[in-house]
Each structure stands twice: as C-alpha cells, then as structure tokens.
PDB file of C-alpha atoms in Angstrom:
ATOM      1  CA  MET A 145       0.000   0.000   0.000  1.00 51.00           C
ATOM      2  CA  SER A 146       2.792   2.453   0.870  1.00 56.00           C
ATOM      3  CA  LYS A 147       5.004   1.743  -2.180  1.00 61.00           C
ATOM      4  CA  PRO A 148       2.599   3.131  -4.837  1.00 69.00           C
ATOM      5  CA  PHE A 149       1.987   6.186  -2.650  1.00 70.00           C
ATOM      6  CA  HIS A 150       5.726   6.921  -2.362  1.00 72.00           C
ATOM      7  CA  PHE A 151       6.199   6.457  -6.105  1.00 73.00           C
ATOM      8  CA  THR A 152       3.341   8.868  -6.924  1.00 80.00           C
ATOM      9  CA  PHE A 153       4.692  11.449  -4.484  1.00 71.00           C
ATOM     10  CA  ILE A 154       8.191  11.292  -6.024  1.00 75.00           C
ATOM     11  CA  VAL A 155       6.817  11.602  -9.577  1.00 70.00           C
ATOM     12  CA  LEU A 156       4.729  14.668  -8.617  1.00 73.00           C
ATOM     13  CA  PHE A 157       7.698  16.207  -6.796  1.00 65.00           C
ATOM     14  CA  VAL A 158      10.040  15.803  -9.807  1.00 65.00           C
ATOM     15  CA  PHE A 159       7.358  17.002 -12.252  1.00 65.00           C
ATOM     16  CA  THR A 160       6.734  20.180 -10.198  1.00 65.00           C
ATOM     17  CA  PHE A 161      10.441  21.079 -10.161  1.00 59.00           C
ATOM     18  CA  PHE A 162      10.701  20.375 -13.907  1.00 58.00           C
ATOM     19  CA  VAL A 163       7.791  22.721 -14.697  1.00 53.00           C
ATOM     20  CA  LEU A 164       9.080  25.464 -12.371  1.00 52.00           C
ATOM     21  CA  GLY A 165      12.532  25.186 -13.967  1.00 55.00           C
ATOM     22  CA  ILE A 166      11.119  25.670 -17.477  1.00 51.00           C
ATOM     23  CA  VAL A 167       9.009  28.673 -16.403  1.00 51.00           C
ATOM     24  CA  GLY A 168      11.936  30.314 -14.575  1.00 49.00           C
ATOM     25  CA  ARG A 169      14.349  29.765 -17.458  1.00 47.00           C
ATOM     26  CA  ASP A 170      11.830  31.165 -19.955  1.00 50.00           C
ATOM     27  CA  ARG A 171      11.407  34.356 -17.924  1.00 48.00           C
ATOM     28  CA  TYR A 172      15.176  34.789 -17.676  1.00 44.00           C
ATOM     29  CA  TYR A 173      15.906  34.398 -21.387  1.00 45.00           C
ATOM     30  CA  ASN A 174      13.036  36.697 -22.408  1.00 50.00           C
ATOM     31  CA  CYS A 175      14.405  39.269 -20.007  1.00 50.00           C
ATOM     32  CA  GLN A 176      17.942  38.933 -21.368  1.00 48.00           C
ATOM     33  CA  GLU A 177      16.567  39.387 -24.878  1.00 51.00           C
ATOM     34  CA  GLN A 178      14.929  42.641 -23.773  1.00 51.00           C
ATOM     35  CA  LEU A 179      18.156  43.746 -22.124  1.00 50.00           C
ATOM     36  CA  ASN A 180      20.055  43.153 -25.366  1.00 50.00           C
ATOM     37  CA  ASN A 181      17.484  44.518 -27.842  1.00 49.00           C
ATOM     38  CA  LEU A 182      15.573  47.280 -26.103  1.00 52.00           C
ATOM     39  CA  ASN A 183      17.031  50.585 -27.257  1.00 50.00           C
ATOM     40  CA  ASN A 184      15.220  53.812 -26.360  1.00 45.00           C
ATOM     41  CA  LYS A 185      17.070  56.886 -27.623  1.00 45.00           C
ATOM     42  CA  ASN A 186      15.030  59.332 -25.509  1.00 46.00           C
ATOM     43  CA  CYS A 187      15.534  57.326 -22.326  1.00 50.00           C
ATOM     44  CA  ASP A 188      12.011  58.123 -21.124  1.00 54.00           C
ATOM     45  CA  LYS A 189      11.742  56.744 -17.584  1.00 56.00           C
ATOM     46  CA  LYS A 190       7.919  56.656 -17.661  1.00 60.00           C
ATOM     47  CA  TRP A 191       7.922  54.715 -20.934  1.00 57.00           C
ATOM     48  CA  CYS A 192      10.626  52.437 -19.596  1.00 57.00           C
ATOM     49  CA  SER A 193       8.771  51.474 -16.404  1.00 59.00           C
ATOM     50  CA  SER A 194       5.379  51.150 -18.133  1.00 62.00           C
ATOM     51  CA  GLU A 195       6.925  48.884 -20.786  1.00 56.00           C
ATOM     52  CA  CYS A 196       8.469  46.792 -18.038  1.00 55.00           C
ATOM     53  CA  THR A 197       5.218  46.598 -16.065  1.00 57.00           C
ATOM     54  CA  ARG A 198       3.348  45.599 -19.227  1.00 58.00           C
ATOM     55  CA  ARG A 199       5.786  42.759 -19.901  1.00 54.00           C
ATOM     56  CA  ARG A 200       6.072  41.814 -16.201  1.00 52.00           C
ATOM     57  CA  LYS A 201       9.692  40.784 -16.533  1.00 52.00           C
ATOM     58  CA  GLY A 202      11.413  42.856 -13.847  1.00 51.00           C
ATOM     59  CA  ILE A 203      12.241  46.436 -12.887  1.00 52.00           C
ATOM     60  CA  ALA A 204      13.205  48.694 -15.778  1.00 53.00           C
ATOM     61  CA  THR A 205      15.799  51.420 -15.348  1.00 52.00           C
ATOM     62  CA  CYS A 206      17.366  53.943 -17.696  1.00 51.00           C
ATOM     63  CA  ILE A 207      21.125  53.669 -17.939  1.00 50.00           C
ATOM     64  CA  LYS A 208      23.459  56.098 -19.725  1.00 48.00           C
ATOM     65  CA  GLY A 209      24.953  53.986 -22.468  1.00 46.00           C
ATOM     66  CA  LYS A 210      28.559  53.937 -23.572  1.00 47.00           C
ATOM     67  CA  THR A 211      27.841  51.793 -26.635  1.00 45.00           C
ATOM     68  CA  PHE A 212      24.258  53.064 -27.127  1.00 42.00           C
ATOM     69  CA  SER A 213      23.553  56.740 -27.581  1.00 37.00           C
ATOM     70  CA  PRO A 214      22.419  58.606 -25.636  1.00 37.00           C
ATOM     71  CA  CYS A 215      21.003  55.903 -23.354  1.00 42.00           C
ATOM     72  CA  TYR A 216      18.900  52.745 -23.273  1.00 45.00           C
ATOM     73  CA  CYS A 217      16.411  50.942 -21.086  1.00 50.00           C
ATOM     74  CA  ALA A 218      17.611  47.835 -19.283  1.00 52.00           C
ATOM     75  CA  TYR A 219      15.884  45.206 -17.185  1.00 48.00           C
ATOM     76  CA  HIS A 220      17.011  43.877 -13.841  1.00 50.00           C
ATOM     77  CA  CYS A 221      16.618  40.258 -14.852  1.00 47.00           C
ATOM     78  CA  PRO A 222      15.557  37.441 -12.550  1.00 48.00           C
ATOM     79  CA  LYS A 223      18.417  35.014 -11.959  1.00 48.00           C
ATOM     80  CA  PRO A 224      18.459  31.890 -14.153  1.00 44.00           C
TER      81      PRO A 224
END
C-alpha cells in the first residue's frame, strides 16, 4: 500500500520542479533578450517602467549607455 503512494509522491515532486525550472528559465531568457534589444534613444523613464510593467519581466531602469547613444532601457533580470 505504501510503495505506490511513495512512487506517486516522487513523480509529482520531480514534475513540479521540472515545470518550475522551465518557467523560470523562460522568464530569464526573455528578459535577457529585452536587455540586449531594447534601445530607447530618448531614455524616457515613464515609458521604460510602463513597458516593463506591461511585460512583467522585472524592474526597468534607464542607464546612460557607452555603446548606445544617448542611453537605453535595461531590465534587472531574474536570476536563471
């Protein structure tokens, strides 16, 4: 009686971690993509935070860019 119960519990446990891992990884890579691609020449803080809130990927901040001009919006990405 106890063996099938333990087996089911382990399967559910592993499955839950697998699903959470996929969801977390997906969020991270989408966020990195935004960090790499999002280029806002006016560096409008209101636009930046509303865009971030809309996408629900993290906290957006305007950073003065050395490679981008004059600045760009970047996301504080969740850790992978």
